[in-house]
Coordinates of C-alpha atoms and ligand atoms in Angstrom, one line a residue:
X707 CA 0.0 0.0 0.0
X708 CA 1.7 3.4 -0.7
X709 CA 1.9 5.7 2.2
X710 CA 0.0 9.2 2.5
X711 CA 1.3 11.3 4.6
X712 CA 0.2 15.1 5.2
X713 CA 2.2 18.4 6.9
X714 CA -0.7 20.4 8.2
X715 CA 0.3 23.6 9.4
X716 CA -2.1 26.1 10.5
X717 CA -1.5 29.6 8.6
X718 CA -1.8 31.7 11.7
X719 CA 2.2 32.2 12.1
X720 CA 5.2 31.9 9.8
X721 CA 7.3 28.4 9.7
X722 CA 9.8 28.0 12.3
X723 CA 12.5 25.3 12.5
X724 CA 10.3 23.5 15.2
X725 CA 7.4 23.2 13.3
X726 CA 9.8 22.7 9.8
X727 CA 11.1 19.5 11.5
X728 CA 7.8 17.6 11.7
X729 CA 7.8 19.0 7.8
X730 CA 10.7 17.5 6.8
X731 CA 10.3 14.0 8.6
X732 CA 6.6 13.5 6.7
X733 CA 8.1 14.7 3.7
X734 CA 11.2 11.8 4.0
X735 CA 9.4 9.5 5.4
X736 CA 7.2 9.5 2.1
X737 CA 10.3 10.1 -0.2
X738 CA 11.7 6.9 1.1
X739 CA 8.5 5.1 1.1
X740 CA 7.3 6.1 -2.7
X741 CA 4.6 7.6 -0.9
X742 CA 2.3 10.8 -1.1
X743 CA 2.8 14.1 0.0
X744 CA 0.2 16.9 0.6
X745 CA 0.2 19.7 1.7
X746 CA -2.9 20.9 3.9
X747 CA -3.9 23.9 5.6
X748 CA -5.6 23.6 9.1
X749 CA -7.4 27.3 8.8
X750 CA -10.3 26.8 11.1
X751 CA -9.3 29.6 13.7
X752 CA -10.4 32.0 11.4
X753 CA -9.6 34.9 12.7
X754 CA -5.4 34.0 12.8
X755 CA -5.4 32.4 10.2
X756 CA -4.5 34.7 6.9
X757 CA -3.3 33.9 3.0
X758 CA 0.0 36.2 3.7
X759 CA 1.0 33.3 6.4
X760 CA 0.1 30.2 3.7
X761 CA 1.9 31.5 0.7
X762 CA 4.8 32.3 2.8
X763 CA 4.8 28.9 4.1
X764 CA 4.1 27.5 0.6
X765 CA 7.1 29.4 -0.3
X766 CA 9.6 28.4 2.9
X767 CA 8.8 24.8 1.7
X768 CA 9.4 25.3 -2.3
X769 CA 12.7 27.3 -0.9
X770 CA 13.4 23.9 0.9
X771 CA 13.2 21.8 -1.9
X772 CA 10.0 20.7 -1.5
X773 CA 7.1 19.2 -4.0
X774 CA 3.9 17.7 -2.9
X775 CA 1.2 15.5 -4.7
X776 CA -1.7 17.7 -3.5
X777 CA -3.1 21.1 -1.9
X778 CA -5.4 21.2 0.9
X779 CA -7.5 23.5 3.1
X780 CA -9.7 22.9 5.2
X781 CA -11.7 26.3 4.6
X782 CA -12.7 24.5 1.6
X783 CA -14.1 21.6 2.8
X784 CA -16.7 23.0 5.3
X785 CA -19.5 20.6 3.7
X786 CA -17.7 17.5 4.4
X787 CA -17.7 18.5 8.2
X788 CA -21.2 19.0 8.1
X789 CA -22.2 15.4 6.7
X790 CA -19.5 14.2 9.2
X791 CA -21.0 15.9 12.4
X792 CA -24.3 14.4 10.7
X793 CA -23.2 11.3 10.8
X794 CA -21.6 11.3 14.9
X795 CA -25.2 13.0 15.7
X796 CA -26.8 10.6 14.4
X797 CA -24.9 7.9 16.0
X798 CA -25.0 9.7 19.1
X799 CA -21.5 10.4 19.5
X800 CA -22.0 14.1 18.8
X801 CA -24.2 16.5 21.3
X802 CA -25.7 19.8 22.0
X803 CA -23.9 21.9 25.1
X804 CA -25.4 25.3 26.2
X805 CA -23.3 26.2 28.7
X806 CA -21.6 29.3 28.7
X807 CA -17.9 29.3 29.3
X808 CA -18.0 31.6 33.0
X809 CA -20.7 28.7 33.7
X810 CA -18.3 25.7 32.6
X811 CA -15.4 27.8 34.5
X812 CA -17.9 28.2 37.9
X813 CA -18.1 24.1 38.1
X814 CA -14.5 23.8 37.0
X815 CA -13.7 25.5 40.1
X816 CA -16.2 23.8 42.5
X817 CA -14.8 20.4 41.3
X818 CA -11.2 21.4 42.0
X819 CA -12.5 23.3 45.4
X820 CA -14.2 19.3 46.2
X821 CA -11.1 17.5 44.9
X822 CA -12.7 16.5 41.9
X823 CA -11.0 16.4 38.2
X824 CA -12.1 19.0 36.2
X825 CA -13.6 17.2 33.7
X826 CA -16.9 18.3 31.9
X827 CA -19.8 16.9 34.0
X828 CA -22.0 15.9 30.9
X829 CA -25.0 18.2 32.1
X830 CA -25.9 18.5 28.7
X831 CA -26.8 15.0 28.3
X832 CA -28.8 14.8 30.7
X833 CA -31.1 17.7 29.4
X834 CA -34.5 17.0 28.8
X835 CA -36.6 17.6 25.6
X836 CA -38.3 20.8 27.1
X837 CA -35.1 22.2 29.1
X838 CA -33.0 21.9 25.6
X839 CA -36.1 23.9 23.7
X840 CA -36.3 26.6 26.3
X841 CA -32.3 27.6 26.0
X842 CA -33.1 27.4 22.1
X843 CA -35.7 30.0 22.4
X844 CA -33.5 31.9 24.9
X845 CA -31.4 32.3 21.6
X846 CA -28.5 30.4 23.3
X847 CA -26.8 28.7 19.9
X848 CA -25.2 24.9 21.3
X849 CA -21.7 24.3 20.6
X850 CA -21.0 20.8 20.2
X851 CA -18.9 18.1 22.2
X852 CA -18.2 14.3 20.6
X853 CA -18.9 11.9 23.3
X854 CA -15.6 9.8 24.2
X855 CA -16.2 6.5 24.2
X856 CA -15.2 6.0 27.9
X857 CA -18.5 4.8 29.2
X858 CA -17.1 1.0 30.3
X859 CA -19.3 -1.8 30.8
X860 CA -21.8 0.3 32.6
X861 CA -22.5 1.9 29.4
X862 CA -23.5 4.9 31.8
X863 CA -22.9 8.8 31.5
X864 CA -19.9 8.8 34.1
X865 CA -16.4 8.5 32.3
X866 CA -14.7 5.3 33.5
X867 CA -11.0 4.6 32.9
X868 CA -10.6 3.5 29.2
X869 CA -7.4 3.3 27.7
X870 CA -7.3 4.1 24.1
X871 CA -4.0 2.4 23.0
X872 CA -1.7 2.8 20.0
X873 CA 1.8 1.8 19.0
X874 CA 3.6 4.6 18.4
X875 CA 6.1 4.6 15.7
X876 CA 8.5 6.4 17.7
X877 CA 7.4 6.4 21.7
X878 CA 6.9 2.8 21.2
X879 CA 3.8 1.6 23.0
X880 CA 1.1 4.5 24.1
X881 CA -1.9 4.5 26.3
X882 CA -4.4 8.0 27.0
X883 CA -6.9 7.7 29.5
X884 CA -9.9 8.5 27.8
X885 CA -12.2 8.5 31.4
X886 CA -9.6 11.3 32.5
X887 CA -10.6 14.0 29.8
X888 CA -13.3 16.5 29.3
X889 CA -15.5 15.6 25.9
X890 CA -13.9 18.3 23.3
X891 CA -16.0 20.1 21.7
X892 CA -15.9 19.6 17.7
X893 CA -18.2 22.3 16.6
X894 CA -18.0 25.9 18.4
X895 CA -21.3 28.2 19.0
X896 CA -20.9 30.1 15.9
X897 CA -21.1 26.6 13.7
X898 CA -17.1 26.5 13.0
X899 CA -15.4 23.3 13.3
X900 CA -12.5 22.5 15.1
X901 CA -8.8 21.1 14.7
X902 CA -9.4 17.8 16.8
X903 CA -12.1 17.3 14.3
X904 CA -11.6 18.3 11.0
X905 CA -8.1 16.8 11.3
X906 CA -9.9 13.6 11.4
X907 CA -12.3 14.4 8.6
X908 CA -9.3 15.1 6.2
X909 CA -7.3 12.2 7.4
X910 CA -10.2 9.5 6.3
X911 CA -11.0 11.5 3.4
X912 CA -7.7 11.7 2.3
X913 CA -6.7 8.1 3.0
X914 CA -3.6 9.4 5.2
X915 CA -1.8 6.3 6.2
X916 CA 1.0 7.9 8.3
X917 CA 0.6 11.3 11.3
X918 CA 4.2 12.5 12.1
X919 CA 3.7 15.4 14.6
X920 CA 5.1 16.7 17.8
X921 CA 4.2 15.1 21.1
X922 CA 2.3 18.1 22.0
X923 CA -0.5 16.4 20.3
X924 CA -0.2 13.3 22.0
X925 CA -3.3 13.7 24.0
X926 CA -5.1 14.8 21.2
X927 CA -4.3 11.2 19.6
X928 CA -6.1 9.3 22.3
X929 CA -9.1 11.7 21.0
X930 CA -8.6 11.3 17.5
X931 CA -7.8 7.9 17.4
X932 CA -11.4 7.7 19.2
X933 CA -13.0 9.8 16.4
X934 CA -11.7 7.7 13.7
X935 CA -13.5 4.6 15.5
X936 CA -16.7 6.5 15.5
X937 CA -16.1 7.4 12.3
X938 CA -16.0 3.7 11.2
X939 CA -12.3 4.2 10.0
X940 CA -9.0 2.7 10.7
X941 CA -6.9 5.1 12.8
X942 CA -3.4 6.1 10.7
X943 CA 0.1 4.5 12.3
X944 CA 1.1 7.6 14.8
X945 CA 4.3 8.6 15.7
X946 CA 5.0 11.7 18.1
X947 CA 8.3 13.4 17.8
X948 CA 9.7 15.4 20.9
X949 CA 9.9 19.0 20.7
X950 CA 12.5 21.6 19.3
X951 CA 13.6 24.1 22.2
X952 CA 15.6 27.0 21.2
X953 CA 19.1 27.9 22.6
X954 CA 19.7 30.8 24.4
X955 CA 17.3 33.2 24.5
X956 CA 15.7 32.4 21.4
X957 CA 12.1 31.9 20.9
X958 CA 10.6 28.9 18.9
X959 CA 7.4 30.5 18.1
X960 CA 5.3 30.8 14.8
X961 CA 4.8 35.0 16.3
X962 CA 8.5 35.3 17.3
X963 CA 10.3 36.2 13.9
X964 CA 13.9 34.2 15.8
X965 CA 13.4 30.7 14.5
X966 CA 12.0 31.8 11.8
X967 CA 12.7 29.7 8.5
X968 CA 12.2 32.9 5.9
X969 CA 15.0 34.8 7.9
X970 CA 17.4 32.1 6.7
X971 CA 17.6 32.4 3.1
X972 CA 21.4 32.9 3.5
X973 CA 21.7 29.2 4.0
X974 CA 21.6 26.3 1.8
X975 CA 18.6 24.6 1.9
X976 CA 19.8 21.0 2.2
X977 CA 22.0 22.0 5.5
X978 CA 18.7 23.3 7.2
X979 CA 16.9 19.8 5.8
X980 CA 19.4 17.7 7.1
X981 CA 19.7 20.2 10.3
X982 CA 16.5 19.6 11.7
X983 CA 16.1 16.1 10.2
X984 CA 18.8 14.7 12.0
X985 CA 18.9 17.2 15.4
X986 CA 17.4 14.7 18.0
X987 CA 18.0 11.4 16.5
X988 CA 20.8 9.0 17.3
X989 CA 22.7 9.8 13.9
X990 CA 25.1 11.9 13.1
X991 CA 24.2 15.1 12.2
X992 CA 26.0 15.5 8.8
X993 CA 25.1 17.8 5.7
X994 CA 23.3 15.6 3.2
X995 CA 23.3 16.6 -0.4
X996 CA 20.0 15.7 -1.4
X997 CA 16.4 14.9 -0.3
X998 CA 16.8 11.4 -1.7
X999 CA 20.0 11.1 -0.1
X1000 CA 18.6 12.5 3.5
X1001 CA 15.6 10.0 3.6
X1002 CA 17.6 7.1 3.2
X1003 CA 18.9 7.6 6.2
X1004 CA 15.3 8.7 7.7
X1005 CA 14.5 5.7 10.4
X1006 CA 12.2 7.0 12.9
X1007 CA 12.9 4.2 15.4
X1008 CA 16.6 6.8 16.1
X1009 CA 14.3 9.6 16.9
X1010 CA 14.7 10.5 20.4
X1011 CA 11.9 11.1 22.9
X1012 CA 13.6 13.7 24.5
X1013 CA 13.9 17.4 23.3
X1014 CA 16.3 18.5 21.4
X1015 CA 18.4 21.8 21.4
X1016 CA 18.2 23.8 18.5
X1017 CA 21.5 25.6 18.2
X1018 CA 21.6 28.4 15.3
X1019 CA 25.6 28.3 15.9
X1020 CA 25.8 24.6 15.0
X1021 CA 23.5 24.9 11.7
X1022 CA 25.5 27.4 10.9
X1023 CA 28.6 25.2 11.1
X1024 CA 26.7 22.6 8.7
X1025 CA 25.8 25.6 6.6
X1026 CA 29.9 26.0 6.2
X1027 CA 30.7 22.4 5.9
X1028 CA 27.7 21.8 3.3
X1029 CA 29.8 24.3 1.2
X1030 CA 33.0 23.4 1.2
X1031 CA 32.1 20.2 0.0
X1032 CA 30.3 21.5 -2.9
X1033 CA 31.1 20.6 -6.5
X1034 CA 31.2 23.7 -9.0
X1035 CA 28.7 22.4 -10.4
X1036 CA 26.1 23.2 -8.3
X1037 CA 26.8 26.4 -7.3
X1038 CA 28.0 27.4 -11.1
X1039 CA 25.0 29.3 -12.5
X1040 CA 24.5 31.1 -9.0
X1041 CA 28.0 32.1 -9.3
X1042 CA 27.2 33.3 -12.8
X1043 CA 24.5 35.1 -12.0
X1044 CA 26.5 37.1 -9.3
X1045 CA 28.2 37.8 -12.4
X1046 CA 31.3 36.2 -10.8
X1047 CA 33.7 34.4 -14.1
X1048 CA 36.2 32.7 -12.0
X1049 CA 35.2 29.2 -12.9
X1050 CA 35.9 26.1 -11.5
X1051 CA 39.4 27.5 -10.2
X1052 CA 37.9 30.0 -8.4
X1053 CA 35.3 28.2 -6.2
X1054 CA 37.7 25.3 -5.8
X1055 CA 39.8 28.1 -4.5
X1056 CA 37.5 29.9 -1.9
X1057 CA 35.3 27.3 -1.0
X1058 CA 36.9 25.6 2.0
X1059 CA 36.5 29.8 3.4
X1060 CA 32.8 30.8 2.8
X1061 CA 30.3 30.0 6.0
X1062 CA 27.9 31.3 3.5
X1063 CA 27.5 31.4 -0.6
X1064 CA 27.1 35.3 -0.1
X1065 CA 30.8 35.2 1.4
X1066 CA 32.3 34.1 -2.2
X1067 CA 31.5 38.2 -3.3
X1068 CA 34.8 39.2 -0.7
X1069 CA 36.8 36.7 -1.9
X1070 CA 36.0 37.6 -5.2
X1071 CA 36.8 41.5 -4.7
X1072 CA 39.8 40.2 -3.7
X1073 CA 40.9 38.2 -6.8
X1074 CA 39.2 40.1 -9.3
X1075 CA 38.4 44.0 -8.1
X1076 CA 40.3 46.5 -5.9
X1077 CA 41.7 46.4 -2.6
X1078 CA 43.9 48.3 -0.3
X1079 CA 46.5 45.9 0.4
X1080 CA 48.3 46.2 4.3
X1081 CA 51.6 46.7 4.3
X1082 CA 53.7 45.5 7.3
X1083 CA 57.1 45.8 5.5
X1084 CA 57.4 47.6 2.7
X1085 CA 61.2 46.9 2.0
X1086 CA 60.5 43.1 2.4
X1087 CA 57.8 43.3 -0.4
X1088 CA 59.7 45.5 -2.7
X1089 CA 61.8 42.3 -2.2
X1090 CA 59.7 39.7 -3.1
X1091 CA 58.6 42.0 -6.0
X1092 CA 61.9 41.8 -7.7
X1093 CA 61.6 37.9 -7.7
X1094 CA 58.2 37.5 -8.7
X1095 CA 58.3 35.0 -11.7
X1096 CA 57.1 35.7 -15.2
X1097 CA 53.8 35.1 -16.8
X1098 CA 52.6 32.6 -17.0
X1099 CA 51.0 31.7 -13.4
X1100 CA 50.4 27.9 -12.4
X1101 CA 49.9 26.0 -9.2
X1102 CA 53.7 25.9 -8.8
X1103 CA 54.2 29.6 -9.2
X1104 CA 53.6 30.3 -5.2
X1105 CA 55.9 28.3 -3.8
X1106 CA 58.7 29.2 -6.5
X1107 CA 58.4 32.8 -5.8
X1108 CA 58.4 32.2 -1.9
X1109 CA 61.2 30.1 -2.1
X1110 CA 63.1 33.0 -4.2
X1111 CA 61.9 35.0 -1.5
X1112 CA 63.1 33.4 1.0
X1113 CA 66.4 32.7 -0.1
X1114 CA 66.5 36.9 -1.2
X1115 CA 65.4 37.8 2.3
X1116 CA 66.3 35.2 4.5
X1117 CA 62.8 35.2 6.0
X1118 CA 60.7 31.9 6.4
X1119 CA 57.6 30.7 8.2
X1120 CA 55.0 33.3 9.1
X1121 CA 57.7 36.2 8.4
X1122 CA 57.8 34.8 5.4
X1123 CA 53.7 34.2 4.5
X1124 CA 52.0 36.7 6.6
X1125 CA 53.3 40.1 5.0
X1126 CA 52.4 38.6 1.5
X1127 CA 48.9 37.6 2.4
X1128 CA 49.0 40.7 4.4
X1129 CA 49.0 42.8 1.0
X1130 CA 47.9 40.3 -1.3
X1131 CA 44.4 39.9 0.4
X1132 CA 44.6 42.4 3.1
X1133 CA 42.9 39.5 5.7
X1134 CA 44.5 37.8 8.1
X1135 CA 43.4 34.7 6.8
X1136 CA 42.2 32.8 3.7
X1137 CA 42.3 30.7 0.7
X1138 CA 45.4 28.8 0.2
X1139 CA 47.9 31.7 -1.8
X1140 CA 49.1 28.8 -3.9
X1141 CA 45.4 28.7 -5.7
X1142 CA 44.5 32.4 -5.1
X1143 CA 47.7 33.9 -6.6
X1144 CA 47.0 32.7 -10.3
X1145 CA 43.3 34.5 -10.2
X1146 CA 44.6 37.0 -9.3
X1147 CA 47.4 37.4 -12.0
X1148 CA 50.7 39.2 -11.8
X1149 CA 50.0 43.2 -12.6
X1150 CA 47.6 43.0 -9.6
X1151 CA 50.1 41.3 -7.6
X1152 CA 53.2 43.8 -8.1
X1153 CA 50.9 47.1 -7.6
X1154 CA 49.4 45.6 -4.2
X1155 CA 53.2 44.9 -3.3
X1156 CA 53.9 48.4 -4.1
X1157 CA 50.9 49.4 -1.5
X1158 CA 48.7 50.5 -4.4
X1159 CA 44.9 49.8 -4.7
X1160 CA 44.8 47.5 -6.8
Ligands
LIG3 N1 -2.5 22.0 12.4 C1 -2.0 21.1 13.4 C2 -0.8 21.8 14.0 O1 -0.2 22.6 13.4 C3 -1.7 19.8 12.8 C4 -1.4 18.7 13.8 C5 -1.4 17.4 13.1 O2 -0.4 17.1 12.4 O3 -2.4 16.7 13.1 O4 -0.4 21.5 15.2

């Protein structure tokens, strides 16, 4: 059977590595499977909810590499939650509730006050015929609650422990206590459906195989896996991934802009896909070069069930190493387009010291534009000047001019290196010489000998 799986972010806040993690596992997990991929949108809280938030998440994920089979929201589908509320009233599974939320928050408090759990008492069921007619003609609109299916043998209104079980792809075996929680309500006041709900809906509907989320919803899944049985469908295979936390004082939140994927378009996107794919697993974390290449090494059973640290420092690291062992080929058109004609030679040259693509642009000032060279020693360069070879430059030319200077000058080691790269790249640090000095050619070498910009 080919595997369905689904990311289902709600639009009310942009992607943030945290959320991008349970992304990226769906998205492997159905790479490596053959499976399918959709992409749906959980927009029910209408009022957060907006179509700046879903394009830009549309957009993070395209910028990631992604594709998917299919396009979902859940704004569309408002008629298929109508036949399926239908469907639990008519069962029974699905009732009318008048109360209003300082009246459920007045028993909440007298239940903790006696000891009790506050769990919703049911009142509503026990409404009769005339009592439900007069709050309707009070104007009070019901909002809805689905009935768990924690009755035990008694069949009776009171919640009895019931486990609803499931074997969790990556918390191994899972139990909720259904007797312990409040019936959710599915369908609020003003006739709009919620998550718990039309989560459910789309699942079945879609024919969703697989749920990879975080194990915030964990609860939720003794719920939903509750629905689908009233539903008369087989629950999906569940697995609930621990959560991202941010480092330092960093906030992983769809509002807070710092985790934000959209404010890291300076990476490369396969380092921030194998990033947050492997962070919290027992692999290594190592840069991956491609999506195929990331999910076959995707095996949920080395995700961890304890949180993991998202460190910006250490993606950043990944970022570097990502580059520097990137063939020309990949990066050639993006050089191009930075109108940057070094070739091959150049990024073979610099590579090994960009953290970032955007850092190539020094390195190319440096081979190809102007630069005020630092002088430390201007006699010693005026030296090596008078021994610098002829035209033309290959990947022997460095060390045959430094060894002519050295045996002019007498100088070796860094007394010998530093005051060249000193005025030949005016950093500290760098590139080797031997591949830089060819690009950048002899007349620009004498002049920044000579302390000219050049
Ligand atoms: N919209 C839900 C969320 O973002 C989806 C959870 C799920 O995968 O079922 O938390």
């Amino acid at each position: 059977m080919t595997p369905h799986l689904r990311f289902a972010p709600s639009p009310t806040g942009y992607l943030h590595y945290g959320n991008l993690r349970t992304a990226v596992l769906n998205y492997l997990y159905a790479k490596k499977h053959g499976g399918h991929f959709l992409l749906r949108l959980d927009d029910t809280d209408r009022e957060r909810s907006t179509e700046e938030f879903a394009a830009q998440i549309a957009e993070d994920l395209r910028w990631l590499g992604f594709t998917w089979d299919g396009q979902a929201k859940q704004s569309d589908r408002t008629a298929r939650y109508e036949a399926a509320a239908e469907q639990l009233k008519a069962a029974g599974r699905l009732y009318a509730c008048f109360e209003t939320p300082d009246e459920l928050d007045r028993r909440r408090k007298r239940q903790l006050a006696s000891g009790r759990p506050p769990i919703y008492d049911r009142a509503a069921l026990k409404l009769t015929d005339e009592e439900r007619a007069r709050l309707e003609a009070e104007g009070r609109a019901p909002h809805w609650r689905f009935r768990l299916d924690n009755s035990g043998a008694s069949g009776g209104i009171v919640p009895e422990h019931t486990n609803v079980a499931w074997d969790d792809l990556i918390r191994g075996n899972q139990t909720v206590d259904l007797g312990s929680l409040s019936d959710p309500v599915l369908i609020r006041a003003d006739g709009t459906f919620l998550y718990t709900f039309t989560s459910v809906v789309d699942d079945i509907d879609f024919g969703i195989t697989h749920i990879i989320r975080g194990e915030d919803h964990v609860t939720n899944t003794g719920v939903q896996v509750d629905l689908f049985k009233a539903l008369g469908a087989k629950p999906p295979a569940i697995a609930h991934h621990a959560l991202l936390t941010a480092s330092g004082d960093l906030k992983m939140s769809k509002r807070s802009g710092d985790m934000a994927l959209m404010n890291s378009r300076e990476l490369e996107p396969m380092a921030v896909a194998s990033y947050v794919a492997l962070i919290g697993t027992s692999d290594a974390i190592e840069p991956m070069r491609s999506m195929d290449e990331l999910a076959s090494m995707l095996d949920l059973s080395h995700v961890s069930t304890s949180a993991a640290r998202f460190d910006l420092g250490e993606l950043k690291a990944l970022n570097a190493r990502f580059l520097h062992a990137t063939p020309y080929g990949e990066v050639a058109d993006r050089l191009t387009a930075k109108g940057i004609g070094g070739g091959e030679a150049f990024w073979l040259a610099v590579r090994g010291n960009v953290s970032v693509f955007d850092d190539v642009d020094g390195w190319w000032r440096v081979v190809d534009q102007e630069i005020a060279p630092v002088i430390e020693d201007a006699e010693f360069l005026a030296k090596a000047a008078a021994v610098l070879p002829a035209e033309p430059w290959g990947e022997a030319t460095w060390s045959d001019w430094t060894n002519a200077v050295k045996a002019a000058t007498g100088a070796k080691g860094k007394a010998l290196f530093h005051p060249l790269r000193l005025a030949l790249t005016a950093q500290e640090s760098g590139p080797e010489l031997k591949a830089l000095l060819p690009l950048i050619g002899r007349e620009k070498v004498l002049a920044r000998l000579a302390g000219k910009t050049a």
